[in-house]
XYZ file of C-alpha atoms in Angstrom:
365
model
C 17.141 -0.697 11.588
C 16.694 0.380 7.965
C 18.061 -1.840 5.205
C 19.916 0.260 2.635
C 20.539 -0.919 -0.934
C 22.768 1.317 -3.065
C 22.078 1.834 -6.755
C 25.578 2.489 -8.096
C 25.621 4.517 -11.311
C 28.330 6.471 -13.140
C 26.319 9.566 -12.245
C 23.309 10.061 -9.976
C 23.795 7.099 -7.620
C 21.233 6.835 -4.816
C 19.971 4.593 -2.052
C 16.899 2.431 -1.667
C 16.014 2.626 2.038
C 13.700 -0.101 3.375
C 12.450 0.906 6.828
C 9.172 -0.101 8.500
C 7.711 3.179 9.762
C 10.099 5.037 7.484
C 7.466 7.483 6.233
C 8.088 9.559 9.372
C 11.765 9.819 8.358
C 11.040 11.175 4.869
C 11.952 14.750 5.742
C 15.134 13.812 7.565
C 16.242 11.528 4.727
C 15.672 14.287 2.167
C 17.325 16.896 4.371
C 20.501 14.801 4.418
C 20.596 15.064 0.597
C 20.685 18.871 0.830
C 17.702 19.371 -1.457
C 16.019 22.730 -2.035
C 13.290 23.943 0.302
C 10.289 23.579 -2.003
C 8.597 20.179 -2.352
C 5.692 19.315 -4.659
C 4.014 16.199 -3.254
C 2.144 14.246 -5.952
C -0.360 11.563 -4.956
C -3.888 10.297 -5.607
C -6.958 10.803 -3.384
C -6.896 7.329 -1.811
C -3.207 7.324 -0.916
C -3.251 10.956 0.167
C -6.139 10.284 2.543
C -4.138 7.507 4.226
C -0.622 8.947 4.201
C -0.608 12.526 2.913
C -0.711 14.264 6.290
C 2.060 12.055 7.695
C 4.299 12.708 4.703
C 3.689 16.463 4.814
C 4.303 16.580 8.573
C 7.607 14.740 8.149
C 8.676 17.142 5.411
C 7.621 20.311 7.233
C 9.317 19.185 10.440
C 12.553 18.970 8.446
C 12.089 22.521 7.166
C 10.588 21.917 3.728
C 7.731 23.965 2.270
C 5.176 21.608 0.752
C 2.457 21.934 -1.875
C 0.264 19.000 -2.905
C -0.931 17.887 -6.341
C -3.654 15.227 -6.267
C -4.256 13.210 -9.436
C -7.033 10.771 -10.341
C -6.178 7.157 -9.509
C -5.754 4.513 -12.188
C -3.673 3.514 -15.204
C -6.189 5.026 -17.608
C -5.305 8.473 -16.222
C -1.593 8.007 -16.944
C -1.795 10.411 -19.862
C -0.252 13.665 -21.104
C -3.456 15.435 -20.044
C -2.968 14.355 -16.422
C 0.715 15.253 -16.639
C -0.332 18.821 -17.423
C -1.811 19.067 -13.911
C 1.614 18.412 -12.389
C 3.159 21.054 -14.641
C 0.447 23.549 -13.676
C 1.028 22.892 -9.976
C 4.798 23.255 -10.443
C 4.294 26.615 -12.167
C 1.822 27.886 -9.548
C 4.192 26.845 -6.735
C 7.199 28.426 -8.490
C 9.193 25.197 -8.467
C 12.913 25.819 -8.998
C 15.676 23.541 -10.249
C 16.756 22.832 -6.665
C 13.189 21.833 -5.740
C 11.907 18.270 -5.453
C 8.887 16.356 -6.661
C 7.883 13.607 -4.205
C 5.880 10.717 -5.656
C 3.669 9.279 -2.917
C 1.773 6.400 -4.486
C 2.000 3.360 -6.716
C 3.557 2.871 -10.115
C 1.240 5.257 -11.974
C 2.007 8.154 -9.633
C 5.708 7.273 -9.619
C 5.968 7.100 -13.411
C 4.099 10.357 -14.024
C 5.847 12.273 -11.248
C 9.211 11.030 -12.458
C 8.489 12.096 -16.028
C 7.258 15.502 -14.873
C 10.481 15.897 -12.854
C 12.579 14.849 -15.850
C 11.007 17.456 -18.104
C 10.109 20.420 -15.865
C 12.848 23.062 -16.114
C 14.799 20.367 -18.002
C 15.066 18.321 -14.854
C 14.373 18.701 -11.128
C 14.864 16.290 -8.215
C 12.439 13.459 -7.632
C 12.044 11.231 -4.575
C 10.044 8.032 -4.844
C 7.920 6.953 -1.860
C 6.133 3.870 -3.217
C 2.961 2.780 -1.441
C 2.170 -0.361 -3.468
C 4.191 -3.561 -3.374
C 4.564 -3.434 -7.157
C 6.099 0.041 -7.011
C 8.325 -0.991 -4.095
C 9.866 -3.959 -5.889
C 9.905 -2.536 -9.403
C 8.443 0.738 -10.664
C 10.030 3.130 -8.158
C 13.560 1.860 -8.830
C 15.677 2.486 -11.898
C 14.586 5.851 -13.238
C 12.139 4.707 -15.917
C 9.413 7.334 -16.149
C 6.595 7.987 -18.566
C 2.979 8.211 -19.589
C 0.872 6.138 -21.937
C -0.065 6.897 -25.517
C -3.600 5.804 -26.516
C -2.007 3.116 -28.712
C 0.685 1.860 -26.366
C 1.950 1.778 -22.804
C 4.811 4.031 -21.670
C 5.666 5.119 -25.213
C 6.255 8.676 -23.959
C 8.997 8.679 -21.351
C 12.489 9.416 -20.132
C 15.159 7.982 -17.867
C 15.371 10.149 -14.736
C 16.885 8.610 -11.622
C 15.403 9.478 -8.223
C 17.519 11.012 -5.472
C 16.063 8.500 -3.001
C 13.633 5.576 -2.878
C 12.051 5.259 0.577
C 10.118 2.052 1.233
C 7.905 1.781 4.322
C 6.413 -1.719 4.353
C 3.818 -0.692 6.954
C 1.861 1.231 4.326
C 1.067 -2.083 2.629
C -1.556 -2.699 5.316
C -3.977 -0.528 3.345
C -3.082 -2.051 -0.031
C -6.091 -3.682 -1.748
C -5.774 -7.461 -2.107
C -5.880 -7.286 -5.909
C -2.940 -4.860 -5.945
C -0.946 -7.122 -3.655
C -1.482 -10.104 -5.950
C -0.526 -8.009 -8.972
C 2.809 -7.169 -7.354
C 3.606 -10.811 -6.706
C 3.787 -11.214 -10.497
C 6.835 -8.908 -10.549
C 8.367 -10.782 -7.595
C 7.939 -14.095 -9.437
C 9.575 -12.400 -12.440
C 12.713 -11.739 -10.410
C 12.755 -15.359 -9.309
C 12.580 -16.579 -12.902
C 15.103 -14.231 -14.519
C 17.574 -13.550 -11.713
C 17.133 -15.200 -8.301
C 16.338 -18.913 -8.288
C 16.461 -18.998 -4.485
C 13.698 -16.403 -4.298
C 11.619 -18.558 -6.658
C 11.976 -21.629 -4.418
C 11.177 -19.538 -1.325
C 7.924 -18.485 -2.958
C 7.188 -22.116 -3.804
C 7.686 -23.108 -0.156
C 4.812 -21.036 1.277
C 1.255 -22.314 1.257
C -0.377 -19.073 0.078
C 0.774 -16.139 -2.019
C -2.549 -14.472 -2.736
C -2.788 -12.132 0.249
C -0.458 -10.095 2.416
C -1.700 -11.550 5.695
C -0.603 -15.033 4.574
C 3.044 -13.973 4.286
C 5.314 -14.263 7.335
C 6.889 -10.905 8.222
C 10.375 -12.207 7.526
C 9.353 -13.431 4.065
C 7.847 -10.043 3.203
C 11.129 -8.403 4.202
C 13.023 -10.995 2.143
C 10.795 -10.313 -0.885
C 11.406 -6.573 -0.601
C 15.168 -6.872 -0.092
C 15.860 -9.531 -2.735
C 13.629 -7.898 -5.346
C 15.175 -4.476 -4.765
C 18.673 -5.975 -4.827
C 17.928 -7.661 -8.159
C 16.564 -4.459 -9.706
C 19.410 -2.356 -8.264
C 22.060 -4.766 -9.552
C 20.662 -4.861 -13.079
C 20.139 -1.085 -13.243
C 23.665 -0.491 -11.932
C 25.048 -2.610 -14.767
C 22.808 -1.140 -17.479
C 21.130 2.141 -16.567
C 19.413 2.870 -19.885
C 18.570 -0.600 -21.174
C 21.372 -1.003 -23.677
C 21.630 -4.712 -22.905
C 21.177 -6.595 -19.609
C 18.341 -4.430 -18.283
C 16.050 -5.681 -21.022
C 15.599 -8.928 -19.056
C 13.499 -6.946 -16.559
C 10.831 -6.834 -19.289
C 10.137 -10.551 -18.884
C 6.392 -11.040 -19.342
C 5.923 -7.410 -20.329
C 5.952 -7.757 -24.126
C 2.649 -9.612 -24.361
C 1.549 -8.131 -21.020
C 1.694 -4.564 -22.306
C -0.258 -5.555 -25.413
C -2.986 -7.107 -23.248
C -3.118 -4.000 -21.039
C -3.312 -1.630 -23.972
C -5.935 -3.597 -25.916
C -8.215 -3.823 -22.875
C -8.000 -0.068 -22.286
C -6.188 -0.508 -18.927
C -9.534 -1.415 -17.363
C -9.973 -5.198 -17.496
C -6.578 -6.300 -16.173
C -4.061 -4.309 -14.170
C -0.318 -4.218 -14.849
C 0.693 -7.135 -12.647
C -2.115 -9.318 -13.940
C -1.067 -8.559 -17.515
C 2.563 -9.389 -16.669
C 1.423 -12.706 -15.181
C -0.352 -13.581 -18.431
C 2.717 -12.436 -20.358
C 4.997 -14.649 -18.245
C 2.790 -17.678 -18.851
C 3.019 -16.994 -22.586
C 6.778 -16.344 -22.545
C 7.407 -19.367 -20.351
C 5.499 -21.606 -22.747
C 7.257 -20.042 -25.744
C 10.590 -20.787 -24.072
C 9.573 -24.405 -23.585
C 8.258 -24.776 -27.138
C 11.478 -23.314 -28.559
C 13.691 -25.407 -26.228
C 15.084 -22.470 -24.249
C 14.129 -24.201 -20.986
C 12.359 -27.460 -20.056
C 8.585 -27.828 -19.963
C 8.815 -28.746 -16.258
C 10.027 -25.236 -15.413
C 7.210 -23.665 -17.418
C 4.822 -25.810 -15.352
C 6.436 -24.726 -12.062
C 6.132 -21.102 -13.076
C 2.470 -21.604 -14.015
C 1.763 -23.244 -10.643
C 3.384 -20.357 -8.761
C 1.400 -17.760 -10.723
C -1.794 -19.691 -9.989
C -0.891 -19.886 -6.273
C -0.679 -16.102 -6.255
C -4.277 -15.939 -7.513
C -3.203 -14.293 -10.761
C -4.787 -14.777 -14.193
C -3.012 -17.166 -16.542
C -5.170 -16.809 -19.646
C -5.725 -14.078 -22.211
C -9.195 -12.501 -21.882
C -11.696 -14.046 -24.295
C -12.616 -10.583 -25.563
C -9.197 -10.133 -27.193
C -8.359 -11.221 -30.713
C -5.053 -13.074 -31.075
C -4.214 -11.251 -34.312
C -4.785 -7.895 -32.603
C -2.279 -8.886 -29.931
C 0.288 -9.846 -32.577
C -0.255 -6.499 -34.319
C 0.099 -4.641 -30.986
C 3.471 -6.297 -30.385
C 4.872 -4.220 -33.245
C 4.433 -1.027 -31.200
C 6.417 -2.444 -28.272
C 9.399 -0.294 -27.256
C 11.729 -3.285 -27.622
C 11.043 -3.807 -31.340
C 14.289 -3.542 -33.309
C 14.450 -3.467 -37.115
C 10.833 -4.624 -37.161
C 11.585 -7.708 -35.056
C 9.798 -8.221 -31.731
C 12.338 -8.957 -29.007
C 11.275 -11.433 -26.332
C 12.801 -12.119 -22.948
C 12.844 -15.906 -22.561
C 14.057 -17.839 -19.508
C 16.853 -20.386 -19.986
C 16.732 -21.802 -16.454
C 15.525 -20.616 -13.056
C 17.452 -17.437 -12.346
C 18.585 -16.743 -15.912
C 17.084 -15.350 -19.108
C 18.074 -14.135 -22.544
C 16.722 -11.607 -25.043
C 16.017 -12.841 -28.559
C 14.303 -11.653 -31.717
C 14.312 -15.179 -33.139
C 10.741 -16.017 -32.168
C 8.604 -17.073 -35.146
C 5.252 -15.328 -35.436
C 3.561 -18.702 -35.768
C 5.026 -19.856 -32.450
C 3.646 -16.720 -30.785
C 0.261 -17.279 -32.423
C 0.060 -20.891 -31.236
C 0.894 -20.027 -27.639
C -1.608 -17.164 -27.576
C -4.337 -19.467 -28.852
C -3.319 -22.087 -26.308
C -3.714 -19.726 -23.326
C -6.800 -17.824 -24.468
C -9.910 -18.240 -22.347
């Protein structure tokens, strides 16, 4: 039976449907939403090779007419130039306002497809079908869309909620091990900022560095609890006016690391892991939470096989400069999400530059 998590919003509410084997139900799920006949399916070559035919068959069986748009894989292609390819495909296919873009892929595909949907014809439907664990627990939910600017991650974007998020855990069987580990960083994030019980569940297993080491029931628990956390926060604060900012835990320094390494050396989850180590240590140094909790977080990140140190090739001062381009900067002050206990966090701009500098030096390779 599918597990359905509602995302309750003043407008544009939708469901997250978690259903093993659910890819075959994509067409039926979309049909129930009474969407227009035309569907532009956006994916990358790797994902499309595995799941494209199944997705198209499910859509066509339900009466949809489908055109595909295949984009290069990787964060470094998350650019306005790549976005143009979606727009070109939408124009060639004569996409209408009742039509739907379907994002079949990980966070990069989901973000770009969502932004294209937000801006084409001033807004068309989008359905998220995440194929990576990171997209399932985070990127596909909440309506944040965008592309990268050469000098910063996701600086060009819009809020555009999907009509549906369909999660089929069976597609994770083809997920590369590195991508699985990267996603665990976001799961740990939820444990730190929102769900202490999830954190202790992750601590209780012997391995977190590969999918095959996770019991089936724990994988389901990770998906459900992570999606519930994201859905709850988004429902309370759709456009990040307050509470939703806590979802950026680890992302402030993480985005700087990603950007400065050209999105090639570390992937998003790995950068978030490094960012969480830094933020966790900052929180301990500034007495937001005890050192013992920073140590527990570090141990969990290490158990997931994730990096915990800033690459040696990066200059600490460059990272501090890059923080000033972060989307959360307000009145010139960098805003950090810092944990106050397991399952709770706060947002503050009262973090001295020297404290940031010391922590960065402490965790550099």
